[in-house]
């Protein structure tokens, strides 16, 4: 072997040694901290109790904002709502009728009575006037004159009484009675809106984009009000959780990109989104290595997550590399 080849081989070995030494030094400055994948789970429930009539999604399925998730039986509320609509229409009809006075047949009969009474008054008036003229000539008795006068007064009073009655017939009902009916109408209408809201709340829709994480009930099962039927996770809210000692806090800041290793030895990135302001003096021992007492401050770092990806999973442990 020539001297030149020996020099090249020695140089290569030296470079490899130097690079290995540099890598060792750099790795010795990396602190490995245990953590785990976490997320903020949404527990989806209905305000109504009843049988689960429809389940529109499956576990692991991607959902969009406004997408239907499930339907709770609300037939009882629908029956009450239909009954309320009938009562409201009836109360409105009663209120309208009261605002018009008595019904038309009463008004027409009173009008006929007034016409008849006026005819009688005309006859009694003529007879009264005739008796007055006869009394002046002493052609009639005082008794006949008084009888004619009495009949005239009675006929006139009857006409006046019937005219007053007709005025009353055309008047609306008493104000306090009308107010009571109007209040009843408003109460029924308000109750109908409440029932409609309960029926709408039984048809549950997603409020945001995400993935169906767990489903707790099957179609046909009885569900209590506010009991979660399923959970949904938003991929934007998946993050890693780990704990730092007070001395290591100086290495991190909000928005910093850090590396972590999955159980499959995949090196991934996360961005620090939360650093606790209060110390955790009793951290979970599950994530302690050799110095649990040093783990004191909780840190969150958001990661890119997809339910269809196998790189990370909710709840699995990871290792954070802190440089």
PDB file of C-alpha atoms in Angstrom:
ATOM      1  CA  UNK A   1       0.000   0.000   0.000  1.00  0.00           C
ATOM      2  CA  UNK A   2       1.357   3.360  -0.965  1.00  0.00           C
ATOM      3  CA  UNK A   3       1.993   6.165   1.503  1.00  0.00           C
ATOM      4  CA  UNK A   4      -0.669   8.292  -0.218  1.00  0.00           C
ATOM      5  CA  UNK A   5      -3.394   5.688   0.353  1.00  0.00           C
ATOM      6  CA  UNK A   6      -2.351   5.323   3.973  1.00  0.00           C
ATOM      7  CA  UNK A   7      -2.663   9.073   4.477  1.00  0.00           C
ATOM      8  CA  UNK A   8      -6.160   9.082   2.917  1.00  0.00           C
ATOM      9  CA  UNK A   9      -7.336   6.196   5.116  1.00  0.00           C
ATOM     10  CA  UNK A  10      -5.932   7.817   8.254  1.00  0.00           C
ATOM     11  CA  UNK A  11      -7.586  11.125   7.315  1.00  0.00           C
ATOM     12  CA  UNK A  12     -10.968   9.434   6.832  1.00  0.00           C
ATOM     13  CA  UNK A  13     -10.693   7.665  10.179  1.00  0.00           C
ATOM     14  CA  UNK A  14      -9.748  10.934  11.842  1.00  0.00           C
ATOM     15  CA  UNK A  15     -12.721  12.793  10.301  1.00  0.00           C
ATOM     16  CA  UNK A  16     -15.086  10.021  11.393  1.00  0.00           C
ATOM     17  CA  UNK A  17     -13.641  10.144  14.883  1.00  0.00           C
ATOM     18  CA  UNK A  18     -14.035  13.927  15.066  1.00  0.00           C
ATOM     19  CA  UNK A  19     -17.623  13.783  13.775  1.00  0.00           C
ATOM     20  CA  UNK A  20     -18.461  11.012  16.226  1.00  0.00           C
ATOM     21  CA  UNK A  21     -16.974  13.013  19.067  1.00  0.00           C
ATOM     22  CA  UNK A  22     -18.941  16.109  18.077  1.00  0.00           C
ATOM     23  CA  UNK A  23     -22.144  14.053  17.838  1.00  0.00           C
ATOM     24  CA  UNK A  24     -21.484  12.547  21.263  1.00  0.00           C
ATOM     25  CA  UNK A  25     -20.889  15.978  22.793  1.00  0.00           C
ATOM     26  CA  UNK A  26     -24.017  17.384  21.199  1.00  0.00           C
ATOM     27  CA  UNK A  27     -26.145  14.408  22.316  1.00  0.00           C
ATOM     28  CA  UNK A  28     -24.778  14.642  25.828  1.00  0.00           C
ATOM     29  CA  UNK A  29     -26.270  18.138  26.027  1.00  0.00           C
ATOM     30  CA  UNK A  30     -29.752  16.857  25.108  1.00  0.00           C
ATOM     31  CA  UNK A  31     -32.006  16.155  28.065  1.00  0.00           C
ATOM     32  CA  UNK A  32     -34.674  13.501  27.486  1.00  0.00           C
ATOM     33  CA  UNK A  33     -37.930  14.121  29.348  1.00  0.00           C
ATOM     34  CA  UNK A  34     -40.866  11.688  29.343  1.00  0.00           C
ATOM     35  CA  UNK A  35     -44.355  12.854  28.384  1.00  0.00           C
ATOM     36  CA  UNK A  36     -47.536  11.710  26.662  1.00  0.00           C
ATOM     37  CA  UNK A  37     -50.008  12.674  23.922  1.00  0.00           C
ATOM     38  CA  UNK A  38     -53.151  14.415  25.185  1.00  0.00           C
ATOM     39  CA  UNK A  39     -56.121  16.388  23.884  1.00  0.00           C
ATOM     40  CA  UNK A  40     -59.200  18.327  25.045  1.00  0.00           C
ATOM     41  CA  UNK A  41     -62.076  15.888  24.563  1.00  0.00           C
ATOM     42  CA  UNK A  42     -65.574  17.220  23.745  1.00  0.00           C
ATOM     43  CA  UNK A  43     -68.365  15.256  25.439  1.00  0.00           C
ATOM     44  CA  UNK A  44     -71.421  15.483  23.180  1.00  0.00           C
ATOM     45  CA  UNK A  45     -74.862  15.073  24.794  1.00  0.00           C
ATOM     46  CA  UNK A  46     -78.481  16.144  24.374  1.00  0.00           C
ATOM     47  CA  UNK A  47     -80.657  18.206  26.704  1.00  0.00           C
ATOM     48  CA  UNK A  48     -83.415  15.599  26.290  1.00  0.00           C
ATOM     49  CA  UNK A  49     -83.927  12.097  27.661  1.00  0.00           C
ATOM     50  CA  UNK A  50     -85.199   9.334  25.409  1.00  0.00           C
ATOM     51  CA  UNK A  51     -84.324   6.498  23.075  1.00  0.00           C
ATOM     52  CA  UNK A  52     -81.474   6.936  20.621  1.00  0.00           C
ATOM     53  CA  UNK A  53     -83.397   6.835  17.332  1.00  0.00           C
ATOM     54  CA  UNK A  54     -80.543   7.571  14.960  1.00  0.00           C
ATOM     55  CA  UNK A  55     -76.747   7.406  15.048  1.00  0.00           C
ATOM     56  CA  UNK A  56     -75.335   9.218  12.024  1.00  0.00           C
ATOM     57  CA  UNK A  57     -71.596   8.729  12.558  1.00  0.00           C
ATOM     58  CA  UNK A  58     -69.199   5.939  13.476  1.00  0.00           C
ATOM     59  CA  UNK A  59     -66.143   5.825  15.714  1.00  0.00           C
ATOM     60  CA  UNK A  60     -63.065   7.343  14.059  1.00  0.00           C
ATOM     61  CA  UNK A  61     -65.118   9.154  11.425  1.00  0.00           C
ATOM     62  CA  UNK A  62     -64.248  12.701  10.417  1.00  0.00           C
ATOM     63  CA  UNK A  63     -67.085  15.209  11.002  1.00  0.00           C
ATOM     64  CA  UNK A  64     -67.691  18.750   9.789  1.00  0.00           C
ATOM     65  CA  UNK A  65     -69.256  21.706  11.583  1.00  0.00           C
ATOM     66  CA  UNK A  66     -73.058  21.447  11.368  1.00  0.00           C
ATOM     67  CA  UNK A  67     -73.049  17.734  10.496  1.00  0.00           C
ATOM     68  CA  UNK A  68     -75.788  15.635  12.141  1.00  0.00           C
ATOM     69  CA  UNK A  69     -74.469  13.317  14.856  1.00  0.00           C
ATOM     70  CA  UNK A  70     -77.477  11.607  16.457  1.00  0.00           C
ATOM     71  CA  UNK A  71     -81.207  11.981  17.199  1.00  0.00           C
ATOM     72  CA  UNK A  72     -83.042  11.447  20.504  1.00  0.00           C
ATOM     73  CA  UNK A  73     -86.750  10.534  20.506  1.00  0.00           C
ATOM     74  CA  UNK A  74     -88.791  13.709  21.190  1.00  0.00           C
ATOM     75  CA  UNK A  75     -92.272  12.497  20.167  1.00  0.00           C
ATOM     76  CA  UNK A  76     -93.739  13.508  23.551  1.00  0.00           C
ATOM     77  CA  UNK A  77     -92.594  17.083  23.099  1.00  0.00           C
ATOM     78  CA  UNK A  78     -93.915  17.054  19.528  1.00  0.00           C
ATOM     79  CA  UNK A  79     -97.354  15.985  20.808  1.00  0.00           C
ATOM     80  CA  UNK A  80     -97.311  18.770  23.395  1.00  0.00           C
ATOM     81  CA  UNK A  81     -96.237  21.254  20.727  1.00  0.00           C
ATOM     82  CA  UNK A  82     -99.114  20.259  18.436  1.00  0.00           C
ATOM     83  CA  UNK A  83    -101.531  20.637  21.356  1.00  0.00           C
ATOM     84  CA  UNK A  84    -100.068  24.050  22.179  1.00  0.00           C
ATOM     85  CA  UNK A  85    -100.498  25.224  18.594  1.00  0.00           C
ATOM     86  CA  UNK A  86    -104.209  24.287  18.757  1.00  0.00           C
ATOM     87  CA  UNK A  87    -104.640  26.100  22.094  1.00  0.00           C
ATOM     88  CA  UNK A  88    -102.873  29.174  20.748  1.00  0.00           C
ATOM     89  CA  UNK A  89    -105.141  29.313  17.682  1.00  0.00           C
ATOM     90  CA  UNK A  90    -108.200  28.919  19.924  1.00  0.00           C
ATOM     91  CA  UNK A  91    -107.085  31.683  22.310  1.00  0.00           C
ATOM     92  CA  UNK A  92    -106.410  33.996  19.362  1.00  0.00           C
ATOM     93  CA  UNK A  93    -109.927  33.340  18.050  1.00  0.00           C
ATOM     94  CA  UNK A  94    -111.450  34.084  21.485  1.00  0.00           C
ATOM     95  CA  UNK A  95    -109.460  37.314  21.759  1.00  0.00           C
ATOM     96  CA  UNK A  96    -110.555  38.410  18.296  1.00  0.00           C
ATOM     97  CA  UNK A  97    -114.179  37.586  19.085  1.00  0.00           C
ATOM     98  CA  UNK A  98    -114.064  39.592  22.321  1.00  0.00           C
ATOM     99  CA  UNK A  99    -112.728  42.628  20.479  1.00  0.00           C
ATOM    100  CA  UNK A 100    -115.820  42.673  18.242  1.00  0.00           C
ATOM    101  CA  UNK A 101    -118.577  42.629  20.890  1.00  0.00           C
ATOM    102  CA  UNK A 102    -121.507  40.179  20.815  1.00  0.00           C
ATOM    103  CA  UNK A 103    -122.161  37.879  17.905  1.00  0.00           C
ATOM    104  CA  UNK A 104    -124.162  39.146  14.939  1.00  0.00           C
ATOM    105  CA  UNK A 105    -127.474  37.312  15.731  1.00  0.00           C
ATOM    106  CA  UNK A 106    -127.761  39.217  19.036  1.00  0.00           C
ATOM    107  CA  UNK A 107    -127.194  42.535  17.302  1.00  0.00           C
ATOM    108  CA  UNK A 108    -129.719  41.757  14.541  1.00  0.00           C
ATOM    109  CA  UNK A 109    -132.435  40.682  17.015  1.00  0.00           C
ATOM    110  CA  UNK A 110    -131.959  43.836  19.081  1.00  0.00           C
ATOM    111  CA  UNK A 111    -132.223  45.934  15.915  1.00  0.00           C
ATOM    112  CA  UNK A 112    -135.590  44.272  15.112  1.00  0.00           C
ATOM    113  CA  UNK A 113    -136.779  44.931  18.682  1.00  0.00           C
ATOM    114  CA  UNK A 114    -135.793  48.596  18.354  1.00  0.00           C
ATOM    115  CA  UNK A 115    -137.786  48.947  15.104  1.00  0.00           C
ATOM    116  CA  UNK A 116    -140.839  47.363  16.726  1.00  0.00           C
ATOM    117  CA  UNK A 117    -140.504  49.564  19.816  1.00  0.00           C
ATOM    118  CA  UNK A 118    -140.237  52.711  17.673  1.00  0.00           C
ATOM    119  CA  UNK A 119    -143.406  51.701  15.824  1.00  0.00           C
ATOM    120  CA  UNK A 120    -145.193  51.303  19.157  1.00  0.00           C
ATOM    121  CA  UNK A 121    -143.777  54.658  20.263  1.00  0.00           C
ATOM    122  CA  UNK A 122    -145.146  56.336  17.140  1.00  0.00           C
ATOM    123  CA  UNK A 123    -148.651  54.992  17.853  1.00  0.00           C
ATOM    124  CA  UNK A 124    -148.455  55.919  21.555  1.00  0.00           C
ATOM    125  CA  UNK A 125    -147.174  59.419  20.661  1.00  0.00           C
ATOM    126  CA  UNK A 126    -150.072  60.088  18.295  1.00  0.00           C
ATOM    127  CA  UNK A 127    -152.601  58.869  20.861  1.00  0.00           C
ATOM    128  CA  UNK A 128    -150.974  61.015  23.559  1.00  0.00           C
ATOM    129  CA  UNK A 129    -151.118  64.116  21.336  1.00  0.00           C
ATOM    130  CA  UNK A 130    -154.768  63.390  20.484  1.00  0.00           C
ATOM    131  CA  UNK A 131    -155.696  63.060  24.139  1.00  0.00           C
ATOM    132  CA  UNK A 132    -153.972  66.384  24.880  1.00  0.00           C
ATOM    133  CA  UNK A 133    -156.146  68.174  22.285  1.00  0.00           C
ATOM    134  CA  UNK A 134    -159.297  66.450  23.510  1.00  0.00           C
ATOM    135  CA  UNK A 135    -158.517  67.346  27.101  1.00  0.00           C
ATOM    136  CA  UNK A 136    -158.378  71.034  26.184  1.00  0.00           C
ATOM    137  CA  UNK A 137    -161.924  70.830  24.792  1.00  0.00           C
ATOM    138  CA  UNK A 138    -163.090  68.707  27.682  1.00  0.00           C
ATOM    139  CA  UNK A 139    -163.838  65.953  25.147  1.00  0.00           C
ATOM    140  CA  UNK A 140    -162.023  63.263  27.123  1.00  0.00           C
ATOM    141  CA  UNK A 141    -161.604  62.264  30.727  1.00  0.00           C
ATOM    142  CA  UNK A 142    -158.567  62.859  32.852  1.00  0.00           C
ATOM    143  CA  UNK A 143    -158.195  59.092  33.259  1.00  0.00           C
ATOM    144  CA  UNK A 144    -157.993  58.402  29.490  1.00  0.00           C
ATOM    145  CA  UNK A 145    -155.477  61.207  29.120  1.00  0.00           C
ATOM    146  CA  UNK A 146    -153.260  59.772  31.866  1.00  0.00           C
ATOM    147  CA  UNK A 147    -153.473  56.290  30.357  1.00  0.00           C
ATOM    148  CA  UNK A 148    -152.335  57.658  26.968  1.00  0.00           C
ATOM    149  CA  UNK A 149    -149.535  59.582  28.668  1.00  0.00           C
ATOM    150  CA  UNK A 150    -148.392  56.459  30.592  1.00  0.00           C
ATOM    151  CA  UNK A 151    -148.321  54.346  27.404  1.00  0.00           C
ATOM    152  CA  UNK A 152    -146.284  57.028  25.639  1.00  0.00           C
ATOM    153  CA  UNK A 153    -143.747  57.179  28.465  1.00  0.00           C
ATOM    154  CA  UNK A 154    -143.434  53.361  28.583  1.00  0.00           C
ATOM    155  CA  UNK A 155    -142.975  53.125  24.807  1.00  0.00           C
ATOM    156  CA  UNK A 156    -140.335  55.864  24.858  1.00  0.00           C
ATOM    157  CA  UNK A 157    -138.478  54.206  27.747  1.00  0.00           C
ATOM    158  CA  UNK A 158    -138.499  50.870  25.915  1.00  0.00           C
ATOM    159  CA  UNK A 159    -136.941  52.450  22.815  1.00  0.00           C
ATOM    160  CA  UNK A 160    -134.245  54.128  24.885  1.00  0.00           C
ATOM    161  CA  UNK A 161    -133.499  50.890  26.795  1.00  0.00           C
ATOM    162  CA  UNK A 162    -133.154  48.879  23.575  1.00  0.00           C
ATOM    163  CA  UNK A 163    -130.884  51.498  22.012  1.00  0.00           C
ATOM    164  CA  UNK A 164    -128.631  51.398  25.083  1.00  0.00           C
ATOM    165  CA  UNK A 165    -128.589  47.591  24.865  1.00  0.00           C
ATOM    166  CA  UNK A 166    -127.539  47.775  21.215  1.00  0.00           C
ATOM    167  CA  UNK A 167    -124.693  50.109  22.132  1.00  0.00           C
ATOM    168  CA  UNK A 168    -123.544  47.593  24.754  1.00  0.00           C
ATOM    169  CA  UNK A 169    -123.836  44.749  22.238  1.00  0.00           C
ATOM    170  CA  UNK A 170    -121.411  46.529  19.925  1.00  0.00           C
ATOM    171  CA  UNK A 171    -118.867  47.155  22.677  1.00  0.00           C
ATOM    172  CA  UNK A 172    -115.889  44.736  23.078  1.00  0.00           C
ATOM    173  CA  UNK A 173    -115.535  42.565  26.191  1.00  0.00           C
ATOM    174  CA  UNK A 174    -114.274  43.976  29.466  1.00  0.00           C
ATOM    175  CA  UNK A 175    -110.646  45.110  29.266  1.00  0.00           C
ATOM    176  CA  UNK A 176    -109.445  42.926  32.134  1.00  0.00           C
ATOM    177  CA  UNK A 177    -111.026  39.821  30.558  1.00  0.00           C
ATOM    178  CA  UNK A 178    -109.416  40.589  27.204  1.00  0.00           C
ATOM    179  CA  UNK A 179    -106.041  41.125  28.931  1.00  0.00           C
ATOM    180  CA  UNK A 180    -106.377  37.727  30.614  1.00  0.00           C
ATOM    181  CA  UNK A 181    -107.026  36.021  27.270  1.00  0.00           C
ATOM    182  CA  UNK A 182    -104.094  37.872  25.648  1.00  0.00           C
ATOM    183  CA  UNK A 183    -101.805  36.831  28.510  1.00  0.00           C
ATOM    184  CA  UNK A 184    -102.891  33.219  28.060  1.00  0.00           C
ATOM    185  CA  UNK A 185    -102.070  33.463  24.334  1.00  0.00           C
ATOM    186  CA  UNK A 186     -98.603  34.846  25.061  1.00  0.00           C
ATOM    187  CA  UNK A 187     -97.934  32.110  27.634  1.00  0.00           C
ATOM    188  CA  UNK A 188     -98.980  29.361  25.216  1.00  0.00           C
ATOM    189  CA  UNK A 189     -96.827  30.877  22.461  1.00  0.00           C
ATOM    190  CA  UNK A 190     -93.820  31.112  24.802  1.00  0.00           C
ATOM    191  CA  UNK A 191     -94.290  27.492  25.868  1.00  0.00           C
ATOM    192  CA  UNK A 192     -94.468  26.463  22.207  1.00  0.00           C
ATOM    193  CA  UNK A 193     -91.117  28.137  21.547  1.00  0.00           C
ATOM    194  CA  UNK A 194     -89.655  26.290  24.539  1.00  0.00           C
ATOM    195  CA  UNK A 195     -90.964  22.952  23.256  1.00  0.00           C
ATOM    196  CA  UNK A 196     -89.638  23.694  19.775  1.00  0.00           C
ATOM    197  CA  UNK A 197     -86.211  24.388  21.277  1.00  0.00           C
ATOM    198  CA  UNK A 198     -86.324  21.057  23.159  1.00  0.00           C
ATOM    199  CA  UNK A 199     -87.245  19.214  19.948  1.00  0.00           C
ATOM    200  CA  UNK A 200     -84.394  20.922  18.087  1.00  0.00           C
ATOM    201  CA  UNK A 201     -81.928  20.066  20.864  1.00  0.00           C
ATOM    202  CA  UNK A 202     -82.773  16.368  20.450  1.00  0.00           C
ATOM    203  CA  UNK A 203     -81.329  16.493  16.927  1.00  0.00           C
ATOM    204  CA  UNK A 204     -77.670  17.011  17.837  1.00  0.00           C
ATOM    205  CA  UNK A 205     -75.207  18.476  15.324  1.00  0.00           C
ATOM    206  CA  UNK A 206     -71.458  19.016  15.496  1.00  0.00           C
ATOM    207  CA  UNK A 207     -70.330  22.508  16.505  1.00  0.00           C
ATOM    208  CA  UNK A 208     -66.879  22.149  14.944  1.00  0.00           C
ATOM    209  CA  UNK A 209     -64.694  20.034  12.698  1.00  0.00           C
ATOM    210  CA  UNK A 210     -63.087  16.991  14.284  1.00  0.00           C
ATOM    211  CA  UNK A 211     -63.035  13.228  14.700  1.00  0.00           C
ATOM    212  CA  UNK A 212     -65.432  10.926  16.546  1.00  0.00           C
ATOM    213  CA  UNK A 213     -63.227   9.514  19.302  1.00  0.00           C
ATOM    214  CA  UNK A 214     -65.637   7.318  21.281  1.00  0.00           C
ATOM    215  CA  UNK A 215     -69.326   6.305  21.091  1.00  0.00           C
ATOM    216  CA  UNK A 216     -71.020   5.192  24.326  1.00  0.00           C
ATOM    217  CA  UNK A 217     -74.544   4.229  23.172  1.00  0.00           C
ATOM    218  CA  UNK A 218     -76.104   2.123  20.433  1.00  0.00           C
ATOM    219  CA  UNK A 219     -79.243   2.808  18.430  1.00  0.00           C
ATOM    220  CA  UNK A 220     -82.393   2.012  20.439  1.00  0.00           C
ATOM    221  CA  UNK A 221     -80.806   2.454  23.873  1.00  0.00           C
ATOM    222  CA  UNK A 222     -82.279   4.836  26.450  1.00  0.00           C
ATOM    223  CA  UNK A 223     -80.186   7.970  27.000  1.00  0.00           C
ATOM    224  CA  UNK A 224     -80.482  10.317  29.961  1.00  0.00           C
ATOM    225  CA  UNK A 225     -80.444  14.073  29.494  1.00  0.00           C
ATOM    226  CA  UNK A 226     -76.910  15.536  29.429  1.00  0.00           C
ATOM    227  CA  UNK A 227     -75.396  12.033  29.398  1.00  0.00           C
ATOM    228  CA  UNK A 228     -72.591  11.943  26.767  1.00  0.00           C
ATOM    229  CA  UNK A 229     -73.476   9.878  23.721  1.00  0.00           C
ATOM    230  CA  UNK A 230     -70.049  10.327  22.118  1.00  0.00           C
ATOM    231  CA  UNK A 231     -66.794  12.242  22.337  1.00  0.00           C
ATOM    232  CA  UNK A 232     -65.176  14.331  19.605  1.00  0.00           C
ATOM    233  CA  UNK A 233     -61.604  15.565  19.372  1.00  0.00           C
ATOM    234  CA  UNK A 234     -60.433  18.561  17.389  1.00  0.00           C
ATOM    235  CA  UNK A 235     -57.106  17.819  15.626  1.00  0.00           C
ATOM    236  CA  UNK A 236     -56.015  21.378  16.373  1.00  0.00           C
ATOM    237  CA  UNK A 237     -56.223  20.652  20.104  1.00  0.00           C
ATOM    238  CA  UNK A 238     -53.878  17.649  20.254  1.00  0.00           C
ATOM    239  CA  UNK A 239     -50.685  18.296  22.192  1.00  0.00           C
ATOM    240  CA  UNK A 240     -47.917  16.610  24.150  1.00  0.00           C
ATOM    241  CA  UNK A 241     -47.682  17.038  27.933  1.00  0.00           C
ATOM    242  CA  UNK A 242     -44.472  16.891  29.941  1.00  0.00           C
ATOM    243  CA  UNK A 243     -43.056  18.335  33.164  1.00  0.00           C
ATOM    244  CA  UNK A 244     -39.941  20.445  33.752  1.00  0.00           C
ATOM    245  CA  UNK A 245     -37.909  21.434  36.748  1.00  0.00           C
ATOM    246  CA  UNK A 246     -37.528  25.095  37.559  1.00  0.00           C
ATOM    247  CA  UNK A 247     -33.953  25.076  36.233  1.00  0.00           C
ATOM    248  CA  UNK A 248     -35.041  23.766  32.812  1.00  0.00           C
ATOM    249  CA  UNK A 249     -37.780  26.375  32.316  1.00  0.00           C
ATOM    250  CA  UNK A 250     -35.197  28.824  30.995  1.00  0.00           C
ATOM    251  CA  UNK A 251     -34.746  26.562  27.952  1.00  0.00           C
ATOM    252  CA  UNK A 252     -38.361  26.986  26.787  1.00  0.00           C
ATOM    253  CA  UNK A 253     -40.642  29.793  25.632  1.00  0.00           C
ATOM    254  CA  UNK A 254     -44.132  29.993  24.087  1.00  0.00           C
ATOM    255  CA  UNK A 255     -43.997  29.330  20.350  1.00  0.00           C
ATOM    256  CA  UNK A 256     -40.705  27.419  20.498  1.00  0.00           C
ATOM    257  CA  UNK A 257     -40.389  24.309  18.298  1.00  0.00           C
ATOM    258  CA  UNK A 258     -39.162  21.207  20.132  1.00  0.00           C
ATOM    259  CA  UNK A 259     -38.492  17.598  19.107  1.00  0.00           C
ATOM    260  CA  UNK A 260     -40.037  14.463  20.561  1.00  0.00           C
ATOM    261  CA  UNK A 261     -39.694  10.742  19.864  1.00  0.00           C
ATOM    262  CA  UNK A 262     -42.661   8.372  19.484  1.00  0.00           C
ATOM    263  CA  UNK A 263     -42.702   4.723  20.643  1.00  0.00           C
ATOM    264  CA  UNK A 264     -41.926   3.862  16.993  1.00  0.00           C
ATOM    265  CA  UNK A 265     -38.751   5.980  17.211  1.00  0.00           C
ATOM    266  CA  UNK A 266     -40.163   8.609  14.871  1.00  0.00           C
ATOM    267  CA  UNK A 267     -38.657  12.048  15.455  1.00  0.00           C
ATOM    268  CA  UNK A 268     -41.443  14.658  15.248  1.00  0.00           C
ATOM    269  CA  UNK A 269     -41.855  18.353  16.055  1.00  0.00           C
ATOM    270  CA  UNK A 270     -44.193  20.206  18.407  1.00  0.00           C
ATOM    271  CA  UNK A 271     -44.712  23.884  19.207  1.00  0.00           C
ATOM    272  CA  UNK A 272     -44.867  25.010  22.847  1.00  0.00           C
ATOM    273  CA  UNK A 273     -48.326  26.459  23.553  1.00  0.00           C
ATOM    274  CA  UNK A 274     -48.567  26.488  27.369  1.00  0.00           C
ATOM    275  CA  UNK A 275     -46.187  26.719  30.315  1.00  0.00           C
ATOM    276  CA  UNK A 276     -47.690  26.413  33.774  1.00  0.00           C
ATOM    277  CA  UNK A 277     -47.236  29.334  36.141  1.00  0.00           C
ATOM    278  CA  UNK A 278     -47.700  27.103  39.170  1.00  0.00           C
ATOM    279  CA  UNK A 279     -45.511  24.237  40.282  1.00  0.00           C
ATOM    280  CA  UNK A 280     -46.833  20.665  40.271  1.00  0.00           C
ATOM    281  CA  UNK A 281     -45.369  19.273  43.468  1.00  0.00           C
ATOM    282  CA  UNK A 282     -47.021  15.879  43.088  1.00  0.00           C
ATOM    283  CA  UNK A 283     -46.464  14.900  39.438  1.00  0.00           C
ATOM    284  CA  UNK A 284     -47.588  11.508  38.111  1.00  0.00           C
ATOM    285  CA  UNK A 285     -44.931   8.953  39.069  1.00  0.00           C
ATOM    286  CA  UNK A 286     -45.635   7.110  35.814  1.00  0.00           C
ATOM    287  CA  UNK A 287     -43.578   9.694  33.942  1.00  0.00           C
ATOM    288  CA  UNK A 288     -40.719   9.995  36.405  1.00  0.00           C
ATOM    289  CA  UNK A 289     -37.270   8.747  35.348  1.00  0.00           C
ATOM    290  CA  UNK A 290     -34.733   9.079  38.112  1.00  0.00           C
ATOM    291  CA  UNK A 291     -35.526  12.448  39.621  1.00  0.00           C
ATOM    292  CA  UNK A 292     -39.280  12.830  40.056  1.00  0.00           C
ATOM    293  CA  UNK A 293     -38.750  15.630  42.532  1.00  0.00           C
ATOM    294  CA  UNK A 294     -37.328  17.822  39.766  1.00  0.00           C
ATOM    295  CA  UNK A 295     -40.491  17.551  37.638  1.00  0.00           C
ATOM    296  CA  UNK A 296     -42.530  20.521  38.745  1.00  0.00           C
ATOM    297  CA  UNK A 297     -43.937  22.643  35.888  1.00  0.00           C
ATOM    298  CA  UNK A 298     -46.427  21.393  33.306  1.00  0.00           C
ATOM    299  CA  UNK A 299     -45.802  22.187  29.632  1.00  0.00           C
ATOM    300  CA  UNK A 300     -48.013  21.689  26.554  1.00  0.00           C
ATOM    301  CA  UNK A 301     -46.766  21.645  22.957  1.00  0.00           C
ATOM    302  CA  UNK A 302     -49.154  21.340  20.009  1.00  0.00           C
ATOM    303  CA  UNK A 303     -48.573  18.691  17.354  1.00  0.00           C
ATOM    304  CA  UNK A 304     -49.919  18.002  13.874  1.00  0.00           C
ATOM    305  CA  UNK A 305     -52.489  15.251  14.298  1.00  0.00           C
ATOM    306  CA  UNK A 306     -54.665  13.186  11.994  1.00  0.00           C
ATOM    307  CA  UNK A 307     -56.881  10.310  13.079  1.00  0.00           C
ATOM    308  CA  UNK A 308     -55.818   8.438   9.950  1.00  0.00           C
ATOM    309  CA  UNK A 309     -52.116   8.706  10.812  1.00  0.00           C
ATOM    310  CA  UNK A 310     -50.280   6.017  12.810  1.00  0.00           C
ATOM    311  CA  UNK A 311     -47.393   8.211  13.929  1.00  0.00           C
ATOM    312  CA  UNK A 312     -49.000   9.382  17.181  1.00  0.00           C
ATOM    313  CA  UNK A 313     -51.981   8.227  19.222  1.00  0.00           C
ATOM    314  CA  UNK A 314     -53.900   9.877  22.062  1.00  0.00           C
ATOM    315  CA  UNK A 315     -52.577   8.715  25.432  1.00  0.00           C
ATOM    316  CA  UNK A 316     -49.346   7.056  24.257  1.00  0.00           C
ATOM    317  CA  UNK A 317     -46.052   7.964  25.953  1.00  0.00           C
ATOM    318  CA  UNK A 318     -43.370   9.976  24.144  1.00  0.00           C
ATOM    319  CA  UNK A 319     -39.898  11.357  24.909  1.00  0.00           C
ATOM    320  CA  UNK A 320     -39.114  15.060  24.609  1.00  0.00           C
ATOM    321  CA  UNK A 321     -35.616  16.087  23.607  1.00  0.00           C
ATOM    322  CA  UNK A 322     -34.730  19.298  25.407  1.00  0.00           C
ATOM    323  CA  UNK A 323     -31.604  20.973  24.058  1.00  0.00           C
TER     324      UNK A 323
END
